[in-house]
PDB file of C-alpha atoms in Angstrom:
ATOM      1  CA  MET W   1      67.970  39.750  64.258  1.00 63.00           C
ATOM      2  CA  GLU W   2      65.775  37.637  66.463  1.00 76.00           C
ATOM      3  CA  GLU W   3      61.996  37.841  66.643  1.00 91.00           C
ATOM      4  CA  THR W   4      60.422  40.907  68.241  1.00 93.00           C
ATOM      5  CA  PHE W   5      58.594  40.384  71.547  1.00 95.00           C
ATOM      6  CA  ILE W   6      56.358  42.491  73.778  1.00 96.00           C
ATOM      7  CA  VAL W   7      57.266  43.693  77.297  1.00 96.00           C
ATOM      8  CA  THR W   8      54.551  44.895  79.672  1.00 96.00           C
ATOM      9  CA  SER W   9      55.174  47.480  82.395  1.00 95.00           C
ATOM     10  CA  PRO W  10      55.146  45.921  85.911  1.00 90.00           C
ATOM     11  CA  GLN W  11      53.162  48.919  87.134  1.00 90.00           C
ATOM     12  CA  ASN W  12      50.515  49.169  84.386  1.00 93.00           C
ATOM     13  CA  ALA W  13      49.438  46.364  82.044  1.00 93.00           C
ATOM     14  CA  ASN W  14      48.240  48.947  79.513  1.00 94.00           C
ATOM     15  CA  ILE W  15      51.796  50.150  78.899  1.00 97.00           C
ATOM     16  CA  VAL W  16      53.708  47.869  76.511  1.00 97.00           C
ATOM     17  CA  MET W  17      56.687  48.185  74.224  1.00 96.00           C
ATOM     18  CA  ALA W  18      58.049  46.077  71.396  1.00 95.00           C
ATOM     19  CA  VAL W  19      61.621  44.810  71.867  1.00 95.00           C
ATOM     20  CA  THR W  20      63.865  43.437  69.115  1.00 94.00           C
ATOM     21  CA  PRO W  21      67.005  41.508  70.114  1.00 93.00           C
ATOM     22  CA  GLY W  22      70.053  42.146  67.959  1.00 91.00           C
ATOM     23  CA  HIS W  23      73.175  44.293  67.773  1.00 92.00           C
ATOM     24  CA  PHE W  24      72.471  48.009  67.403  1.00 89.00           C
ATOM     25  CA  THR W  25      74.570  51.133  67.579  1.00 87.00           C
ATOM     26  CA  THR W  26      73.395  54.486  68.949  1.00 84.00           C
ATOM     27  CA  ASN W  27      75.189  57.812  69.022  1.00 78.00           C
ATOM     28  CA  SER W  28      77.049  56.798  72.207  1.00 78.00           C
ATOM     29  CA  SER W  29      76.894  53.015  72.709  1.00 86.00           C
ATOM     30  CA  HIS W  30      76.115  49.566  71.371  1.00 90.00           C
ATOM     31  CA  VAL W  31      73.059  47.774  72.703  1.00 91.00           C
ATOM     32  CA  SER W  32      71.728  44.231  72.552  1.00 92.00           C
ATOM     33  CA  HIS W  33      68.071  45.230  71.999  1.00 92.00           C
ATOM     34  CA  TYR W  34      66.139  47.885  70.098  1.00 93.00           C
ATOM     35  CA  LEU W  35      63.302  49.296  72.195  1.00 94.00           C
ATOM     36  CA  ASP W  36      60.384  50.598  70.162  1.00 94.00           C
ATOM     37  CA  LEU W  37      59.062  53.427  72.312  1.00 95.00           C
ATOM     38  CA  ARG W  38      57.316  55.319  69.494  1.00 94.00           C
ATOM     39  CA  THR W  39      53.761  54.287  70.385  1.00 94.00           C
ATOM     40  CA  LEU W  40      54.276  55.334  74.019  1.00 96.00           C
ATOM     41  CA  LYS W  41      55.407  58.767  72.857  1.00 96.00           C
ATOM     42  CA  TYR W  42      53.059  59.463  69.974  1.00 95.00           C
ATOM     43  CA  SER W  43      49.777  57.748  70.898  1.00 96.00           C
ATOM     44  CA  ALA W  44      47.614  60.032  73.052  1.00 97.00           C
ATOM     45  CA  VAL W  45      46.152  57.104  75.023  1.00 97.00           C
ATOM     46  CA  ALA W  46      49.527  55.437  75.653  1.00 97.00           C
ATOM     47  CA  ALA W  47      51.243  58.752  76.488  1.00 97.00           C
ATOM     48  CA  ALA W  48      48.553  59.523  79.058  1.00 97.00           C
ATOM     49  CA  ASP W  49      49.116  56.150  80.737  1.00 97.00           C
ATOM     50  CA  VAL W  50      52.881  56.715  80.795  1.00 98.00           C
ATOM     51  CA  ALA W  51      52.466  60.215  82.245  1.00 98.00           C
ATOM     52  CA  ARG W  52      50.261  58.856  85.015  1.00 96.00           C
ATOM     53  CA  GLU W  53      53.001  56.442  86.074  1.00 96.00           C
ATOM     54  CA  LEU W  54      55.766  59.039  85.815  1.00 97.00           C
ATOM     55  CA  ALA W  55      53.835  61.563  87.890  1.00 96.00           C
ATOM     56  CA  ALA W  56      53.739  59.345  90.983  1.00 93.00           C
ATOM     57  CA  PRO W  57      57.116  60.360  92.513  1.00 93.00           C
ATOM     58  CA  TYR W  58      56.303  64.083  92.245  1.00 93.00           C
ATOM     59  CA  ILE W  59      52.581  64.580  92.627  1.00 91.00           C
ATOM     60  CA  SER W  60      52.486  65.062  96.416  1.00 87.00           C
ATOM     61  CA  CYS W  61      56.154  65.687  97.109  1.00 83.00           C
ATOM     62  CA  GLU W  62      57.633  68.302  94.769  1.00 82.00           C
ATOM     63  CA  GLU W  63      56.700  71.724  93.457  1.00 92.00           C
ATOM     64  CA  ILE W  64      57.305  71.694  89.705  1.00 95.00           C
ATOM     65  CA  ASP W  65      57.499  74.749  87.452  1.00 95.00           C
ATOM     66  CA  THR W  66      58.764  73.356  84.154  1.00 96.00           C
ATOM     67  CA  ILE W  67      59.089  70.065  82.311  1.00 97.00           C
ATOM     68  CA  VAL W  68      61.978  69.915  79.798  1.00 97.00           C
ATOM     69  CA  CYS W  69      61.170  67.334  77.099  1.00 96.00           C
ATOM     70  CA  MET W  70      63.803  65.632  75.021  1.00 94.00           C
ATOM     71  CA  GLU W  71      63.884  62.843  72.419  1.00 92.00           C
ATOM     72  CA  GLY W  72      60.300  63.302  71.278  1.00 93.00           C
ATOM     73  CA  THR W  73      58.593  63.185  74.686  1.00 96.00           C
ATOM     74  CA  GLU W  74      56.567  66.383  74.332  1.00 97.00           C
ATOM     75  CA  ILE W  75      53.154  64.648  74.284  1.00 98.00           C
ATOM     76  CA  ILE W  76      54.014  62.734  77.445  1.00 98.00           C
ATOM     77  CA  GLY W  77      55.313  65.944  78.959  1.00 98.00           C
ATOM     78  CA  ALA W  78      51.984  67.703  78.380  1.00 98.00           C
ATOM     79  CA  TYR W  79      50.070  64.837  80.007  1.00 98.00           C
ATOM     80  CA  LEU W  80      52.565  64.759  82.860  1.00 97.00           C
ATOM     81  CA  ALA W  81      51.937  68.447  83.536  1.00 96.00           C
ATOM     82  CA  GLU W  82      48.208  67.768  83.542  1.00 95.00           C
ATOM     83  CA  GLU W  83      48.656  64.947  86.074  1.00 95.00           C
ATOM     84  CA  LEU W  84      50.741  67.167  88.336  1.00 95.00           C
ATOM     85  CA  MET W  85      48.166  69.977  88.211  1.00 93.00           C
ATOM     86  CA  GLN W  86      45.064  67.888  89.019  1.00 90.00           C
ATOM     87  CA  GLU W  87      42.876  69.046  91.870  1.00 85.00           C
ATOM     88  CA  GLY W  88      43.375  67.533  95.271  1.00 81.00           C
ATOM     89  CA  PRO W  89      44.471  68.403  98.806  1.00 79.00           C
ATOM     90  CA  LEU W  90      47.673  66.316  98.498  1.00 76.00           C
ATOM     91  CA  VAL W  91      48.617  67.583  95.035  1.00 83.00           C
ATOM     92  CA  ILE W  92      51.449  70.127  95.445  1.00 86.00           C
ATOM     93  CA  ASN W  93      50.891  71.763  92.042  1.00 87.00           C
ATOM     94  CA  SER W  94      47.095  71.871  92.266  1.00 84.00           C
ATOM     95  CA  ASP W  95      45.754  75.037  90.574  1.00 80.00           C
ATOM     96  CA  GLU W  96      49.269  76.047  89.521  1.00 87.00           C
ATOM     97  CA  ASP W  97      50.731  76.298  85.999  1.00 93.00           C
ATOM     98  CA  ILE W  98      53.514  74.164  84.592  1.00 96.00           C
ATOM     99  CA  TYR W  99      55.477  74.979  81.434  1.00 96.00           C
ATOM    100  CA  VAL W 100      56.405  72.243  78.940  1.00 96.00           C
ATOM    101  CA  VAL W 101      59.405  73.129  76.745  1.00 95.00           C
ATOM    102  CA  ARG W 102      61.799  71.461  74.326  1.00 93.00           C
ATOM    103  CA  PRO W 103      65.394  72.664  73.867  1.00 91.00           C
ATOM    104  CA  MET W 104      66.891  73.302  70.467  1.00 86.00           C
ATOM    105  CA  SER W 105      70.220  72.001  69.233  1.00 78.00           C
ATOM    106  CA  ASN W 106      72.792  74.280  67.602  1.00 73.00           C
ATOM    107  CA  LEU W 107      75.334  73.469  64.871  1.00 66.00           C
ATOM    108  CA  ASN W 108      77.772  72.128  67.471  1.00 68.00           C
ATOM    109  CA  GLY W 109      75.184  69.725  68.902  1.00 69.00           C
ATOM    110  CA  GLN W 110      74.754  71.818  72.054  1.00 76.00           C
ATOM    111  CA  PHE W 111      71.304  72.212  73.593  1.00 83.00           C
ATOM    112  CA  VAL W 112      70.003  75.762  73.802  1.00 85.00           C
ATOM    113  CA  PHE W 113      66.837  77.557  74.811  1.00 86.00           C
ATOM    114  CA  GLN W 114      65.379  80.493  72.915  1.00 85.00           C
ATOM    115  CA  ASN W 115      65.328  83.805  74.788  1.00 84.00           C
ATOM    116  CA  SER W 116      61.563  83.516  75.344  1.00 83.00           C
ATOM    117  CA  GLU W 117      61.963  80.149  77.115  1.00 88.00           C
ATOM    118  CA  ARG W 118      64.810  80.999  79.429  1.00 91.00           C
ATOM    119  CA  ALA W 119      62.549  82.653  82.008  1.00 93.00           C
ATOM    120  CA  VAL W 120      60.790  79.378  82.685  1.00 94.00           C
ATOM    121  CA  ILE W 121      64.115  77.649  83.361  1.00 94.00           C
ATOM    122  CA  LYS W 122      66.145  80.101  85.472  1.00 95.00           C
ATOM    123  CA  ASN W 123      65.597  79.529  89.190  1.00 96.00           C
ATOM    124  CA  LYS W 124      62.678  77.184  88.369  1.00 95.00           C
ATOM    125  CA  ASN W 125      62.080  73.624  89.606  1.00 96.00           C
ATOM    126  CA  VAL W 126      62.553  71.388  86.564  1.00 97.00           C
ATOM    127  CA  ILE W 127      61.778  67.791  85.609  1.00 97.00           C
ATOM    128  CA  LEU W 128      63.967  66.441  82.780  1.00 97.00           C
ATOM    129  CA  LEU W 129      61.986  64.006  80.630  1.00 97.00           C
ATOM    130  CA  VAL W 130      63.829  61.760  78.181  1.00 96.00           C
ATOM    131  CA  SER W 131      62.960  58.721  76.054  1.00 94.00           C
ATOM    132  CA  SER W 132      65.626  56.325  77.318  1.00 92.00           C
ATOM    133  CA  VAL W 133      68.841  56.255  79.343  1.00 91.00           C
ATOM    134  CA  SER W 134      71.600  53.711  78.640  1.00 85.00           C
ATOM    135  CA  SER W 135      75.038  55.272  78.705  1.00 79.00           C
ATOM    136  CA  GLY W 136      73.630  58.505  80.146  1.00 82.00           C
ATOM    137  CA  LYS W 137      75.470  60.717  77.630  1.00 83.00           C
ATOM    138  CA  THR W 138      72.360  62.675  76.632  1.00 85.00           C
ATOM    139  CA  VAL W 139      71.305  63.180  80.230  1.00 90.00           C
ATOM    140  CA  TYR W 140      74.750  64.465  81.237  1.00 89.00           C
ATOM    141  CA  ARG W 141      74.644  66.966  78.376  1.00 88.00           C
ATOM    142  CA  ALA W 142      71.185  68.014  79.486  1.00 89.00           C
ATOM    143  CA  LEU W 143      72.353  68.497  83.073  1.00 91.00           C
ATOM    144  CA  ASP W 144      75.101  70.795  81.806  1.00 91.00           C
ATOM    145  CA  PHE W 145      72.759  73.049  79.864  1.00 89.00           C
ATOM    146  CA  LEU W 146      70.147  73.124  82.623  1.00 93.00           C
ATOM    147  CA  SER W 147      72.863  74.215  85.037  1.00 93.00           C
ATOM    148  CA  TYR W 148      74.038  76.835  82.559  1.00 92.00           C
ATOM    149  CA  TYR W 149      70.536  78.286  82.287  1.00 93.00           C
ATOM    150  CA  GLY W 150      70.047  78.240  86.058  1.00 95.00           C
ATOM    151  CA  GLY W 151      67.443  75.504  86.350  1.00 94.00           C
ATOM    152  CA  ASN W 152      66.928  73.613  89.614  1.00 95.00           C
ATOM    153  CA  LEU W 153      66.680  69.941  88.646  1.00 96.00           C
ATOM    154  CA  ILE W 154      64.052  68.155  90.770  1.00 94.00           C
ATOM    155  CA  GLY W 155      64.067  64.806  88.951  1.00 94.00           C
ATOM    156  CA  ILE W 156      64.846  62.775  85.850  1.00 97.00           C
ATOM    157  CA  SER W 157      62.080  60.740  84.251  1.00 97.00           C
ATOM    158  CA  ALA W 158      62.375  58.304  81.356  1.00 97.00           C
ATOM    159  CA  LEU W 159      60.407  55.646  79.555  1.00 97.00           C
ATOM    160  CA  PHE W 160      63.363  53.262  79.880  1.00 96.00           C
ATOM    161  CA  ALA W 161      66.492  53.350  82.047  1.00 95.00           C
ATOM    162  CA  ALA W 162      69.392  50.898  82.073  1.00 91.00           C
ATOM    163  CA  VAL W 163      70.932  52.646  85.088  1.00 91.00           C
ATOM    164  CA  PRO W 164      69.139  53.594  88.341  1.00 92.00           C
ATOM    165  CA  ASN W 165      70.670  57.074  88.678  1.00 92.00           C
ATOM    166  CA  ILE W 166      72.827  59.722  87.061  1.00 91.00           C
ATOM    167  CA  GLY W 167      75.160  61.241  89.633  1.00 85.00           C
ATOM    168  CA  GLU W 168      73.029  62.078  92.662  1.00 88.00           C
ATOM    169  CA  HIS W 169      69.766  62.017  90.708  1.00 91.00           C
ATOM    170  CA  GLU W 170      67.524  58.939  90.716  1.00 92.00           C
ATOM    171  CA  ILE W 171      65.933  58.109  87.368  1.00 95.00           C
ATOM    172  CA  HIS W 172      62.206  57.471  87.545  1.00 96.00           C
ATOM    173  CA  SER W 173      61.309  55.156  84.648  1.00 96.00           C
ATOM    174  CA  VAL W 174      58.438  53.027  83.385  1.00 97.00           C
ATOM    175  CA  PHE W 175      60.771  50.230  82.248  1.00 97.00           C
ATOM    176  CA  THR W 176      64.272  49.214  83.387  1.00 95.00           C
ATOM    177  CA  ASP W 177      66.886  46.781  82.026  1.00 93.00           C
ATOM    178  CA  GLU W 178      65.546  44.182  84.464  1.00 94.00           C
ATOM    179  CA  ASP W 179      62.342  44.025  82.414  1.00 95.00           C
ATOM    180  CA  ILE W 180      64.280  42.853  79.328  1.00 94.00           C
ATOM    181  CA  PRO W 181      65.999  39.456  79.546  1.00 90.00           C
ATOM    182  CA  ASN W 182      69.728  39.629  78.757  1.00 91.00           C
ATOM    183  CA  TYR W 183      69.679  43.351  77.974  1.00 93.00           C
ATOM    184  CA  ARG W 184      73.228  44.715  77.602  1.00 92.00           C
ATOM    185  CA  PHE W 185      74.803  47.979  76.570  1.00 88.00           C
ATOM    186  CA  TYR W 186      78.439  48.795  75.892  1.00 89.00           C
ATOM    187  CA  ARG W 187      80.532  51.877  75.440  1.00 82.00           C
ATOM    188  CA  ALA W 188      81.520  52.420  71.864  1.00 73.00           C
ATOM    189  CA  GLY W 189      84.903  50.698  71.257  1.00 77.00           C
ATOM    190  CA  ASP W 190      84.337  48.259  74.147  1.00 86.00           C
ATOM    191  CA  CYS W 191      81.524  46.085  72.802  1.00 88.00           C
ATOM    192  CA  ALA W 192      81.466  42.372  73.621  1.00 89.00           C
ATOM    193  CA  LEU W 193      79.141  41.751  70.677  1.00 87.00           C
ATOM    194  CA  CYS W 194      81.696  43.282  68.333  1.00 87.00           C
ATOM    195  CA  GLU W 195      84.461  41.188  69.922  1.00 88.00           C
ATOM    196  CA  GLU W 196      82.350  38.074  69.217  1.00 88.00           C
ATOM    197  CA  GLY W 197      82.358  39.049  65.540  1.00 86.00           C
ATOM    198  CA  ARG W 198      78.658  39.833  65.481  1.00 89.00           C
ATOM    199  CA  LYS W 199      77.797  42.367  62.769  1.00 90.00           C
ATOM    200  CA  LEU W 200      75.560  45.346  63.472  1.00 89.00           C
ATOM    201  CA  ASP W 201      71.913  44.903  62.671  1.00 86.00           C
ATOM    202  CA  GLY W 202      71.005  48.559  62.679  1.00 85.00           C
ATOM    203  CA  ILE W 203      71.588  52.184  63.671  1.00 87.00           C
ATOM    204  CA  ALA W 204      69.080  53.152  66.405  1.00 83.00           C
ATOM    205  CA  ASN W 205      67.910  56.477  67.744  1.00 78.00           C
ATOM    206  CA  TYR W 206      64.845  57.715  69.612  1.00 74.00           C
ATOM    207  CA  GLY W 207      62.856  57.832  66.390  1.00 73.00           C
ATOM    208  CA  GLY W 208      63.464  54.240  65.251  1.00 75.00           C
ATOM    209  CA  TYR W 209      66.257  52.291  63.629  1.00 76.00           C
ATOM    210  CA  THR W 210      67.786  51.803  60.168  1.00 77.00           C
ATOM    211  CA  GLU W 211      68.764  48.274  59.193  1.00 80.00           C
ATOM    212  CA  LEU W 212      72.305  47.700  57.931  1.00 72.00           C
TER     213      LEU W 212
END
């Protein structure tokens, strides 16, 4: 692996992430860089800064009932709800309540909501909040279960996105692949790094990576 470097958000100099070049596998793709998003998700100060940026597309435009948090984004989700509920004449959700929920995963890897949570999804305006989007596999699965539970998806927000949209939905992100020089991702089985004979450096997921 090459030396880790720091990338700063173009929108907010207080938001930074550590990036490690290499050859990593995830549950759906191979990527050329590991993005360490843990501080942004688990530090209260950093999460608040991230939430402030992610709130911008919705704060005066969309009525939001529920934020569905995936991949460890619950702290950001709580701050995002707070941003969307702030007082102000142009704030759509001012003085309203917003629910912040996290789906469970069953033995088949399917996302499910407990009975007590389904009422805040069905016929409600929902933001889907994820850690990162590369292949989009996790987001597509999330769209399926939100549709199944009757949620009305208003927007998709992410800390990092390698694609600008999923289907008809734009992805609002703090970082994109353009912020990372030479960032590449490949479908499993169609990886140029593998074809070059480059061995894997690690197995990555939203919680970190394990060196091989």
